[in-house]
Amino acid sequence: MSPLRENAFRALDASTRRFWRGVGRQADLDGEHAWLRAPEARAGVVGESWIEEAATSVGGTAERGPHGLVPDLAVLDGPGFDADDLAAPVREFYEHTSDWVMDAWSSWSPVFQPGGMLVEHLFGRRMQQLALPVQPLDVSHGIDSEVVAIRDAMGAQVWAAWLRRLRRTDQFLFSGAYGVRRLPGADRPSIHVTFPLELGNVQVFLRPSTRNDGALVLSSPRGPFGRDGAYVLARQPDGTAWAAKAPIHEEFTVYVDERGELRTDHELRFGPARALRLHYRMRRTG
């Protein structure tokens, strides 16, 4: 990349962080807002660059091999949710994610597709993070998936780094830290997903529920700061952190279809409008 182009992108990234400071609030990550403490990335390509530093931050190690996003979904149990009500393949996918491969399809709203293309071009492909597939053929060859367990000094899994790449190009689509966290005042934990970015991150708190057919529904609804939903955390040059609740809402429905195949419907909304639909089919390896 030419120095001029690199400087232009650095100015863009800095202005983006200033924007989130303008619409957000200062976050005390060692106190009141400790629930927003999560992995961040240093300058440059994100990809999997953040994993070792995240492991160091908890005094532990990063362990490659067969792992699950959540080793035991029962940690989410509470009023309105019981992991034992889930269909067996749904639970097995989350507890043994490395044993599954994924195919994906995408469909953008015509209104939001140009914005998706702009984000992918300016940020996604360059940073190797949050590269939402814009064209259906982008994911036509499938998605390669790897889970890396990030453990603390006692060996407990704090996060699972879920790395997803386009099989055709080996470029990162998503590089996220998956864990479980209870929000202040919540009656039970949520799935906590963090996508590290340079000097910050995007975080999503997903509230779990079950359907009568054993499906798992994970949703990040609208609501006030401090409740389930999407957040952007941005650090300033002086090290202070600022956080804002983003008007992005997601819902995942993980279910077993009539042929016994495990599938996921993923809907992303910007405010009240649907921006993107993704569909995944998951199959066991071997």
PDB file of C-alpha atoms in Angstrom:
ATOM      1  CA  MET A   1       0.000   0.000   0.000  1.00  0.00           C
ATOM      2  CA  SER A   2       1.364   3.420  -0.930  1.00  0.00           C
ATOM      3  CA  PRO A   3       2.188   5.858   1.921  1.00  0.00           C
ATOM      4  CA  LEU A   4      -0.491   8.264   0.655  1.00  0.00           C
ATOM      5  CA  ARG A   5      -3.154   5.565   0.654  1.00  0.00           C
ATOM      6  CA  GLU A   6      -2.034   4.289   4.047  1.00  0.00           C
ATOM      7  CA  ASN A   7      -2.211   7.794   5.544  1.00  0.00           C
ATOM      8  CA  ALA A   8      -5.690   8.270   4.077  1.00  0.00           C
ATOM      9  CA  PHE A   9      -6.916   5.059   5.706  1.00  0.00           C
ATOM     10  CA  ARG A  10      -5.353   6.007   9.029  1.00  0.00           C
ATOM     11  CA  ALA A  11      -7.176   9.340   8.894  1.00  0.00           C
ATOM     12  CA  LEU A  12     -10.410   7.475   8.117  1.00  0.00           C
ATOM     13  CA  ASP A  13      -9.926   5.119  11.076  1.00  0.00           C
ATOM     14  CA  ALA A  14      -9.155   8.022  13.416  1.00  0.00           C
ATOM     15  CA  SER A  15     -12.236   9.940  12.277  1.00  0.00           C
ATOM     16  CA  THR A  16     -14.353   6.830  12.830  1.00  0.00           C
ATOM     17  CA  ARG A  17     -13.134   6.588  16.421  1.00  0.00           C
ATOM     18  CA  ARG A  18     -13.881  10.306  16.927  1.00  0.00           C
ATOM     19  CA  PHE A  19     -17.405   9.729  15.644  1.00  0.00           C
ATOM     20  CA  TRP A  20     -18.077   7.001  18.202  1.00  0.00           C
ATOM     21  CA  ARG A  21     -16.667   9.227  20.919  1.00  0.00           C
ATOM     22  CA  GLY A  22     -19.097  11.944  19.826  1.00  0.00           C
ATOM     23  CA  VAL A  23     -22.156   9.713  20.039  1.00  0.00           C
ATOM     24  CA  GLY A  24     -21.014   7.593  22.996  1.00  0.00           C
ATOM     25  CA  ARG A  25     -20.033   7.944  26.612  1.00  0.00           C
ATOM     26  CA  GLN A  26     -16.735   7.519  28.428  1.00  0.00           C
ATOM     27  CA  ALA A  27     -16.417   3.943  29.644  1.00  0.00           C
ATOM     28  CA  ASP A  28     -14.817   2.944  32.953  1.00  0.00           C
ATOM     29  CA  LEU A  29     -13.587  -0.533  32.006  1.00  0.00           C
ATOM     30  CA  ASP A  30     -12.104  -1.105  35.457  1.00  0.00           C
ATOM     31  CA  GLY A  31     -15.298  -0.182  37.266  1.00  0.00           C
ATOM     32  CA  GLU A  32     -18.871   0.588  36.239  1.00  0.00           C
ATOM     33  CA  HIS A  33     -18.463  -0.644  32.674  1.00  0.00           C
ATOM     34  CA  ALA A  34     -16.242  -3.665  33.300  1.00  0.00           C
ATOM     35  CA  TRP A  35     -18.788  -5.754  31.380  1.00  0.00           C
ATOM     36  CA  LEU A  36     -17.420  -4.061  28.221  1.00  0.00           C
ATOM     37  CA  ARG A  37     -13.846  -5.208  28.821  1.00  0.00           C
ATOM     38  CA  ALA A  38     -13.016  -7.461  25.884  1.00  0.00           C
ATOM     39  CA  PRO A  39     -10.235  -8.177  23.351  1.00  0.00           C
ATOM     40  CA  GLU A  40      -8.967  -5.349  21.143  1.00  0.00           C
ATOM     41  CA  ALA A  41      -6.430  -5.334  18.313  1.00  0.00           C
ATOM     42  CA  ARG A  42      -3.322  -3.307  17.640  1.00  0.00           C
ATOM     43  CA  ALA A  43      -2.684  -1.350  14.450  1.00  0.00           C
ATOM     44  CA  GLY A  44      -2.709  -3.200  11.162  1.00  0.00           C
ATOM     45  CA  VAL A  45      -4.558  -6.220   9.869  1.00  0.00           C
ATOM     46  CA  VAL A  46      -6.793  -7.761  12.539  1.00  0.00           C
ATOM     47  CA  GLY A  47      -7.241 -11.370  11.391  1.00  0.00           C
ATOM     48  CA  GLU A  48      -6.036 -13.515  14.290  1.00  0.00           C
ATOM     49  CA  SER A  49      -3.414 -11.000  15.486  1.00  0.00           C
ATOM     50  CA  TRP A  50      -5.284 -10.326  18.730  1.00  0.00           C
ATOM     51  CA  ILE A  51      -5.439 -13.884  20.080  1.00  0.00           C
ATOM     52  CA  GLU A  52      -2.080 -14.139  21.857  1.00  0.00           C
ATOM     53  CA  GLU A  53      -2.503 -10.738  23.520  1.00  0.00           C
ATOM     54  CA  ALA A  54      -5.997 -11.723  24.686  1.00  0.00           C
ATOM     55  CA  ALA A  55      -4.535 -14.875  26.262  1.00  0.00           C
ATOM     56  CA  THR A  56      -1.782 -12.850  27.950  1.00  0.00           C
ATOM     57  CA  SER A  57      -4.369 -10.427  29.367  1.00  0.00           C
ATOM     58  CA  VAL A  58      -5.943 -13.264  31.393  1.00  0.00           C
ATOM     59  CA  GLY A  59      -2.596 -14.826  32.320  1.00  0.00           C
ATOM     60  CA  GLY A  60      -3.275 -17.862  30.184  1.00  0.00           C
ATOM     61  CA  THR A  61      -2.709 -19.472  26.819  1.00  0.00           C
ATOM     62  CA  ALA A  62      -4.271 -19.883  23.388  1.00  0.00           C
ATOM     63  CA  GLU A  63      -4.922 -23.511  22.516  1.00  0.00           C
ATOM     64  CA  ARG A  64      -5.607 -24.716  18.988  1.00  0.00           C
ATOM     65  CA  GLY A  65      -7.498 -27.927  18.429  1.00  0.00           C
ATOM     66  CA  PRO A  66     -11.087 -29.165  18.559  1.00  0.00           C
ATOM     67  CA  HIS A  67     -13.104 -26.803  20.768  1.00  0.00           C
ATOM     68  CA  GLY A  68     -16.596 -25.395  21.191  1.00  0.00           C
ATOM     69  CA  LEU A  69     -17.737 -21.785  21.336  1.00  0.00           C
ATOM     70  CA  VAL A  70     -19.315 -22.493  24.735  1.00  0.00           C
ATOM     71  CA  PRO A  71     -18.082 -25.697  26.422  1.00  0.00           C
ATOM     72  CA  ASP A  72     -21.384 -26.187  28.252  1.00  0.00           C
ATOM     73  CA  LEU A  73     -24.527 -24.246  27.278  1.00  0.00           C
ATOM     74  CA  ALA A  74     -25.967 -24.940  30.726  1.00  0.00           C
ATOM     75  CA  VAL A  75     -24.032 -21.866  31.940  1.00  0.00           C
ATOM     76  CA  LEU A  76     -26.770 -19.844  30.194  1.00  0.00           C
ATOM     77  CA  ASP A  77     -29.567 -21.455  32.209  1.00  0.00           C
ATOM     78  CA  GLY A  78     -31.921 -19.132  34.022  1.00  0.00           C
ATOM     79  CA  PRO A  79     -35.478 -17.798  33.888  1.00  0.00           C
ATOM     80  CA  GLY A  80     -36.786 -18.478  30.373  1.00  0.00           C
ATOM     81  CA  PHE A  81     -33.907 -20.659  29.198  1.00  0.00           C
ATOM     82  CA  ASP A  82     -32.880 -24.277  29.828  1.00  0.00           C
ATOM     83  CA  ALA A  83     -30.138 -25.802  27.677  1.00  0.00           C
ATOM     84  CA  ASP A  84     -31.730 -29.248  28.116  1.00  0.00           C
ATOM     85  CA  ASP A  85     -34.668 -28.056  25.969  1.00  0.00           C
ATOM     86  CA  LEU A  86     -32.429 -27.669  22.908  1.00  0.00           C
ATOM     87  CA  ALA A  87     -32.325 -30.220  20.104  1.00  0.00           C
ATOM     88  CA  ALA A  88     -29.188 -32.358  20.473  1.00  0.00           C
ATOM     89  CA  PRO A  89     -27.469 -31.177  17.247  1.00  0.00           C
ATOM     90  CA  VAL A  90     -27.983 -27.511  18.216  1.00  0.00           C
ATOM     91  CA  ARG A  91     -26.254 -28.030  21.542  1.00  0.00           C
ATOM     92  CA  GLU A  92     -23.524 -30.170  19.987  1.00  0.00           C
ATOM     93  CA  PHE A  93     -22.702 -27.426  17.490  1.00  0.00           C
ATOM     94  CA  TYR A  94     -22.039 -24.834  20.191  1.00  0.00           C
ATOM     95  CA  GLU A  95     -20.221 -27.213  22.532  1.00  0.00           C
ATOM     96  CA  HIS A  96     -18.140 -28.923  19.795  1.00  0.00           C
ATOM     97  CA  THR A  97     -17.984 -26.305  17.040  1.00  0.00           C
ATOM     98  CA  SER A  98     -14.756 -27.605  15.518  1.00  0.00           C
ATOM     99  CA  ASP A  99     -16.559 -30.808  14.539  1.00  0.00           C
ATOM    100  CA  TRP A 100     -18.742 -28.928  12.027  1.00  0.00           C
ATOM    101  CA  VAL A 101     -18.256 -27.296   8.619  1.00  0.00           C
ATOM    102  CA  MET A 102     -20.412 -24.516   7.193  1.00  0.00           C
ATOM    103  CA  ASP A 103     -21.977 -23.459   3.908  1.00  0.00           C
ATOM    104  CA  ALA A 104     -23.501 -19.996   3.653  1.00  0.00           C
ATOM    105  CA  TRP A 105     -25.856 -17.893   1.518  1.00  0.00           C
ATOM    106  CA  SER A 106     -26.438 -14.141   1.757  1.00  0.00           C
ATOM    107  CA  SER A 107     -29.128 -11.707   0.637  1.00  0.00           C
ATOM    108  CA  TRP A 108     -28.879  -7.924   1.098  1.00  0.00           C
ATOM    109  CA  SER A 109     -31.685  -5.419   1.034  1.00  0.00           C
ATOM    110  CA  PRO A 110     -31.206  -3.285  -2.120  1.00  0.00           C
ATOM    111  CA  VAL A 111     -31.306  -0.180   0.079  1.00  0.00           C
ATOM    112  CA  PHE A 112     -28.430  -1.306   2.302  1.00  0.00           C
ATOM    113  CA  GLN A 113     -26.269  -3.236  -0.176  1.00  0.00           C
ATOM    114  CA  PRO A 114     -24.333  -0.132  -1.368  1.00  0.00           C
ATOM    115  CA  GLY A 115     -23.485   0.681   2.241  1.00  0.00           C
ATOM    116  CA  GLY A 116     -22.389  -2.910   2.812  1.00  0.00           C
ATOM    117  CA  MET A 117     -20.112  -2.708  -0.226  1.00  0.00           C
ATOM    118  CA  LEU A 118     -18.587   0.534   1.064  1.00  0.00           C
ATOM    119  CA  VAL A 119     -17.905  -0.936   4.518  1.00  0.00           C
ATOM    120  CA  GLU A 120     -16.407  -4.083   2.992  1.00  0.00           C
ATOM    121  CA  HIS A 121     -14.140  -2.037   0.707  1.00  0.00           C
ATOM    122  CA  LEU A 122     -13.010   0.571   3.233  1.00  0.00           C
ATOM    123  CA  PHE A 123     -12.723  -1.653   6.296  1.00  0.00           C
ATOM    124  CA  GLY A 124     -13.569  -5.348   5.889  1.00  0.00           C
ATOM    125  CA  ARG A 125     -11.072  -6.567   3.304  1.00  0.00           C
ATOM    126  CA  ARG A 126      -8.345  -4.152   4.416  1.00  0.00           C
ATOM    127  CA  MET A 127      -8.615  -5.036   8.104  1.00  0.00           C
ATOM    128  CA  GLN A 128      -9.571  -8.711   7.574  1.00  0.00           C
ATOM    129  CA  GLN A 129     -12.469  -8.244   9.972  1.00  0.00           C
ATOM    130  CA  LEU A 130     -16.257  -7.840   9.731  1.00  0.00           C
ATOM    131  CA  ALA A 131     -16.101  -8.408   5.985  1.00  0.00           C
ATOM    132  CA  LEU A 132     -19.797  -9.066   5.494  1.00  0.00           C
ATOM    133  CA  PRO A 133     -20.345 -10.938   2.194  1.00  0.00           C
ATOM    134  CA  VAL A 134     -21.913  -8.484  -0.232  1.00  0.00           C
ATOM    135  CA  GLN A 135     -22.483 -10.704  -3.276  1.00  0.00           C
ATOM    136  CA  PRO A 136     -24.087 -14.169  -2.947  1.00  0.00           C
ATOM    137  CA  LEU A 137     -21.207 -15.740  -4.898  1.00  0.00           C
ATOM    138  CA  ASP A 138     -18.718 -14.451  -2.304  1.00  0.00           C
ATOM    139  CA  VAL A 139     -19.570 -17.437  -0.099  1.00  0.00           C
ATOM    140  CA  SER A 140     -20.404 -19.930  -2.870  1.00  0.00           C
ATOM    141  CA  HIS A 141     -17.331 -22.079  -2.166  1.00  0.00           C
ATOM    142  CA  GLY A 142     -18.096 -22.300   1.546  1.00  0.00           C
ATOM    143  CA  ILE A 143     -16.513 -21.034   4.743  1.00  0.00           C
ATOM    144  CA  ASP A 144     -13.549 -22.516   6.594  1.00  0.00           C
ATOM    145  CA  SER A 145     -13.876 -22.359  10.355  1.00  0.00           C
ATOM    146  CA  GLU A 146     -11.377 -22.719  13.207  1.00  0.00           C
ATOM    147  CA  VAL A 147     -11.911 -22.384  16.960  1.00  0.00           C
ATOM    148  CA  VAL A 148      -9.034 -21.455  19.288  1.00  0.00           C
ATOM    149  CA  ALA A 149      -9.633 -21.747  23.038  1.00  0.00           C
ATOM    150  CA  ILE A 150      -8.331 -18.817  25.099  1.00  0.00           C
ATOM    151  CA  ARG A 151      -7.798 -20.103  28.643  1.00  0.00           C
ATOM    152  CA  ASP A 152      -6.903 -18.386  31.906  1.00  0.00           C
ATOM    153  CA  ALA A 153      -4.140 -19.442  34.298  1.00  0.00           C
ATOM    154  CA  MET A 154      -6.421 -22.117  35.818  1.00  0.00           C
ATOM    155  CA  GLY A 155      -7.187 -23.643  32.427  1.00  0.00           C
ATOM    156  CA  ALA A 156     -10.774 -22.391  32.218  1.00  0.00           C
ATOM    157  CA  GLN A 157     -11.969 -21.218  28.796  1.00  0.00           C
ATOM    158  CA  VAL A 158     -12.548 -17.460  28.939  1.00  0.00           C
ATOM    159  CA  TRP A 159     -13.150 -16.933  25.239  1.00  0.00           C
ATOM    160  CA  ALA A 160     -13.283 -18.991  22.093  1.00  0.00           C
ATOM    161  CA  ALA A 161     -11.709 -17.288  19.104  1.00  0.00           C
ATOM    162  CA  TRP A 162     -13.872 -18.273  16.134  1.00  0.00           C
ATOM    163  CA  LEU A 163     -12.012 -17.617  12.892  1.00  0.00           C
ATOM    164  CA  ARG A 164     -14.022 -17.792   9.669  1.00  0.00           C
ATOM    165  CA  ARG A 165     -12.427 -17.455   6.243  1.00  0.00           C
ATOM    166  CA  LEU A 166     -13.725 -17.577   2.696  1.00  0.00           C
ATOM    167  CA  ARG A 167     -12.632 -20.939   1.346  1.00  0.00           C
ATOM    168  CA  ARG A 168     -12.105 -19.537  -2.153  1.00  0.00           C
ATOM    169  CA  THR A 169      -9.723 -16.687  -1.151  1.00  0.00           C
ATOM    170  CA  ASP A 170      -8.693 -17.546   2.451  1.00  0.00           C
ATOM    171  CA  GLN A 171      -9.632 -13.999   3.465  1.00  0.00           C
ATOM    172  CA  PHE A 172     -11.156 -13.450   6.886  1.00  0.00           C
ATOM    173  CA  LEU A 173     -14.866 -12.799   7.105  1.00  0.00           C
ATOM    174  CA  PHE A 174     -15.082 -12.679  10.889  1.00  0.00           C
ATOM    175  CA  SER A 175     -12.612 -13.059  13.733  1.00  0.00           C
ATOM    176  CA  GLY A 176     -14.506 -13.024  17.000  1.00  0.00           C
ATOM    177  CA  ALA A 177     -14.127 -13.819  20.696  1.00  0.00           C
ATOM    178  CA  TYR A 178     -17.103 -15.805  22.000  1.00  0.00           C
ATOM    179  CA  GLY A 179     -17.904 -16.077  25.678  1.00  0.00           C
ATOM    180  CA  VAL A 180     -20.635 -15.783  28.278  1.00  0.00           C
ATOM    181  CA  ARG A 181     -21.290 -12.673  30.366  1.00  0.00           C
ATOM    182  CA  ARG A 182     -24.089 -11.461  32.627  1.00  0.00           C
ATOM    183  CA  LEU A 183     -25.052  -7.828  32.077  1.00  0.00           C
ATOM    184  CA  PRO A 184     -25.693  -5.585  35.105  1.00  0.00           C
ATOM    185  CA  GLY A 185     -29.119  -6.356  36.568  1.00  0.00           C
ATOM    186  CA  ALA A 186     -29.805  -9.231  34.146  1.00  0.00           C
ATOM    187  CA  ASP A 187     -31.584 -12.341  35.413  1.00  0.00           C
ATOM    188  CA  ARG A 188     -29.288 -14.698  33.434  1.00  0.00           C
ATOM    189  CA  PRO A 189     -26.187 -14.594  31.242  1.00  0.00           C
ATOM    190  CA  SER A 190     -26.000 -13.716  27.562  1.00  0.00           C
ATOM    191  CA  ILE A 191     -23.763 -14.900  24.761  1.00  0.00           C
ATOM    192  CA  HIS A 192     -21.060 -12.229  24.447  1.00  0.00           C
ATOM    193  CA  VAL A 193     -19.415 -11.840  21.030  1.00  0.00           C
ATOM    194  CA  THR A 194     -16.516  -9.436  20.452  1.00  0.00           C
ATOM    195  CA  PHE A 195     -14.979  -8.510  17.105  1.00  0.00           C
ATOM    196  CA  PRO A 196     -11.596  -6.897  17.873  1.00  0.00           C
ATOM    197  CA  LEU A 197     -10.669  -3.789  15.896  1.00  0.00           C
ATOM    198  CA  GLU A 198      -7.705  -1.444  15.991  1.00  0.00           C
ATOM    199  CA  LEU A 199      -7.891   0.344  19.370  1.00  0.00           C
ATOM    200  CA  GLY A 200     -11.386  -0.948  20.071  1.00  0.00           C
ATOM    201  CA  ASN A 201     -13.985  -3.492  19.112  1.00  0.00           C
ATOM    202  CA  VAL A 202     -17.587  -4.214  18.232  1.00  0.00           C
ATOM    203  CA  GLN A 203     -19.458  -6.219  20.852  1.00  0.00           C
ATOM    204  CA  VAL A 204     -22.808  -7.970  20.690  1.00  0.00           C
ATOM    205  CA  PHE A 205     -24.717  -9.311  23.678  1.00  0.00           C
ATOM    206  CA  LEU A 206     -27.211 -11.961  22.552  1.00  0.00           C
ATOM    207  CA  ARG A 207     -30.047 -13.110  24.799  1.00  0.00           C
ATOM    208  CA  PRO A 208     -30.793 -16.834  24.410  1.00  0.00           C
ATOM    209  CA  SER A 209     -34.219 -18.465  24.283  1.00  0.00           C
ATOM    210  CA  THR A 210     -35.610 -21.774  23.032  1.00  0.00           C
ATOM    211  CA  ARG A 211     -38.467 -22.740  20.739  1.00  0.00           C
ATOM    212  CA  ASN A 212     -40.798 -25.697  21.204  1.00  0.00           C
ATOM    213  CA  ASP A 213     -39.009 -27.550  18.398  1.00  0.00           C
ATOM    214  CA  GLY A 214     -35.654 -27.366  20.224  1.00  0.00           C
ATOM    215  CA  ALA A 215     -34.294 -24.423  18.218  1.00  0.00           C
ATOM    216  CA  LEU A 216     -32.001 -21.867  19.817  1.00  0.00           C
ATOM    217  CA  VAL A 217     -32.860 -18.194  19.288  1.00  0.00           C
ATOM    218  CA  LEU A 218     -30.206 -15.571  20.027  1.00  0.00           C
ATOM    219  CA  SER A 219     -31.325 -11.956  19.804  1.00  0.00           C
ATOM    220  CA  SER A 220     -29.828  -8.509  20.368  1.00  0.00           C
ATOM    221  CA  PRO A 221     -32.967  -6.367  20.661  1.00  0.00           C
ATOM    222  CA  ARG A 222     -33.412  -2.648  20.940  1.00  0.00           C
ATOM    223  CA  GLY A 223     -33.025  -1.246  24.416  1.00  0.00           C
ATOM    224  CA  PRO A 224     -31.110   1.180  26.638  1.00  0.00           C
ATOM    225  CA  PHE A 225     -27.366   1.239  27.281  1.00  0.00           C
ATOM    226  CA  GLY A 226     -26.450  -1.671  29.539  1.00  0.00           C
ATOM    227  CA  ARG A 227     -28.915  -4.147  28.023  1.00  0.00           C
ATOM    228  CA  ASP A 228     -28.485  -6.787  25.321  1.00  0.00           C
ATOM    229  CA  GLY A 229     -27.575  -5.355  21.938  1.00  0.00           C
ATOM    230  CA  ALA A 230     -24.623  -4.132  19.874  1.00  0.00           C
ATOM    231  CA  TYR A 231     -21.914  -1.789  21.198  1.00  0.00           C
ATOM    232  CA  VAL A 232     -18.910  -0.043  19.697  1.00  0.00           C
ATOM    233  CA  LEU A 233     -15.891   0.560  21.942  1.00  0.00           C
ATOM    234  CA  ALA A 234     -13.270   3.042  20.693  1.00  0.00           C
ATOM    235  CA  ARG A 235     -10.073   4.184  22.379  1.00  0.00           C
ATOM    236  CA  GLN A 236      -8.667   7.656  21.964  1.00  0.00           C
ATOM    237  CA  PRO A 237      -4.946   8.539  21.701  1.00  0.00           C
ATOM    238  CA  ASP A 238      -4.831   9.212  25.463  1.00  0.00           C
ATOM    239  CA  GLY A 239      -6.046   5.661  26.184  1.00  0.00           C
ATOM    240  CA  THR A 240      -9.530   6.607  27.364  1.00  0.00           C
ATOM    241  CA  ALA A 241     -12.318   4.342  26.147  1.00  0.00           C
ATOM    242  CA  TRP A 242     -15.669   5.500  24.804  1.00  0.00           C
ATOM    243  CA  ALA A 243     -18.661   3.254  24.189  1.00  0.00           C
ATOM    244  CA  ALA A 244     -21.902   3.663  22.273  1.00  0.00           C
ATOM    245  CA  LYS A 245     -24.886   1.399  21.753  1.00  0.00           C
ATOM    246  CA  ALA A 246     -25.230   0.905  17.996  1.00  0.00           C
ATOM    247  CA  PRO A 247     -28.610   0.816  16.179  1.00  0.00           C
ATOM    248  CA  ILE A 248     -27.831  -2.690  14.892  1.00  0.00           C
ATOM    249  CA  HIS A 249     -30.024  -5.593  15.908  1.00  0.00           C
ATOM    250  CA  GLU A 250     -29.489  -9.259  15.134  1.00  0.00           C
ATOM    251  CA  GLU A 251     -31.350 -12.510  15.498  1.00  0.00           C
ATOM    252  CA  PHE A 252     -29.989 -16.022  14.992  1.00  0.00           C
ATOM    253  CA  THR A 253     -32.252 -19.047  14.850  1.00  0.00           C
ATOM    254  CA  VAL A 254     -30.346 -22.341  14.992  1.00  0.00           C
ATOM    255  CA  TYR A 255     -32.583 -25.302  14.215  1.00  0.00           C
ATOM    256  CA  VAL A 256     -32.853 -28.807  12.785  1.00  0.00           C
ATOM    257  CA  ASP A 257     -34.846 -28.874   9.536  1.00  0.00           C
ATOM    258  CA  GLU A 258     -37.296 -31.504   8.313  1.00  0.00           C
ATOM    259  CA  ARG A 259     -34.430 -33.557   6.819  1.00  0.00           C
ATOM    260  CA  GLY A 260     -32.440 -33.555  10.027  1.00  0.00           C
ATOM    261  CA  GLU A 261     -29.888 -30.970   8.839  1.00  0.00           C
ATOM    262  CA  LEU A 262     -28.661 -28.259  11.168  1.00  0.00           C
ATOM    263  CA  ARG A 263     -29.258 -24.742   9.833  1.00  0.00           C
ATOM    264  CA  THR A 264     -29.136 -21.126  10.978  1.00  0.00           C
ATOM    265  CA  ASP A 265     -31.185 -18.128   9.862  1.00  0.00           C
ATOM    266  CA  HIS A 266     -29.382 -14.874  10.649  1.00  0.00           C
ATOM    267  CA  GLU A 267     -31.082 -11.511  10.250  1.00  0.00           C
ATOM    268  CA  LEU A 268     -29.328  -8.164  10.685  1.00  0.00           C
ATOM    269  CA  ARG A 269     -31.392  -4.987  11.047  1.00  0.00           C
ATOM    270  CA  PHE A 270     -30.350  -1.362  11.043  1.00  0.00           C
ATOM    271  CA  GLY A 271     -32.927   0.328  13.235  1.00  0.00           C
ATOM    272  CA  PRO A 272     -36.322  -1.114  12.230  1.00  0.00           C
ATOM    273  CA  ALA A 273     -35.227  -2.009   8.670  1.00  0.00           C
ATOM    274  CA  ARG A 274     -33.846  -5.383   7.612  1.00  0.00           C
ATOM    275  CA  ALA A 275     -30.426  -4.923   5.992  1.00  0.00           C
ATOM    276  CA  LEU A 276     -29.050  -8.437   5.528  1.00  0.00           C
ATOM    277  CA  ARG A 277     -30.142 -12.054   5.710  1.00  0.00           C
ATOM    278  CA  LEU A 278     -27.657 -14.902   5.994  1.00  0.00           C
ATOM    279  CA  HIS A 279     -28.396 -18.611   5.977  1.00  0.00           C
ATOM    280  CA  TYR A 280     -25.979 -21.301   7.119  1.00  0.00           C
ATOM    281  CA  ARG A 281     -26.016 -25.068   6.778  1.00  0.00           C
ATOM    282  CA  MET A 282     -23.790 -26.882   9.239  1.00  0.00           C
ATOM    283  CA  ARG A 283     -22.560 -30.441   8.692  1.00  0.00           C
ATOM    284  CA  ARG A 284     -20.426 -32.686  10.869  1.00  0.00           C
ATOM    285  CA  THR A 285     -16.936 -33.422   9.634  1.00  0.00           C
ATOM    286  CA  GLY A 286     -15.936 -37.014   8.972  1.00  0.00           C
TER     287      GLY A 286
END
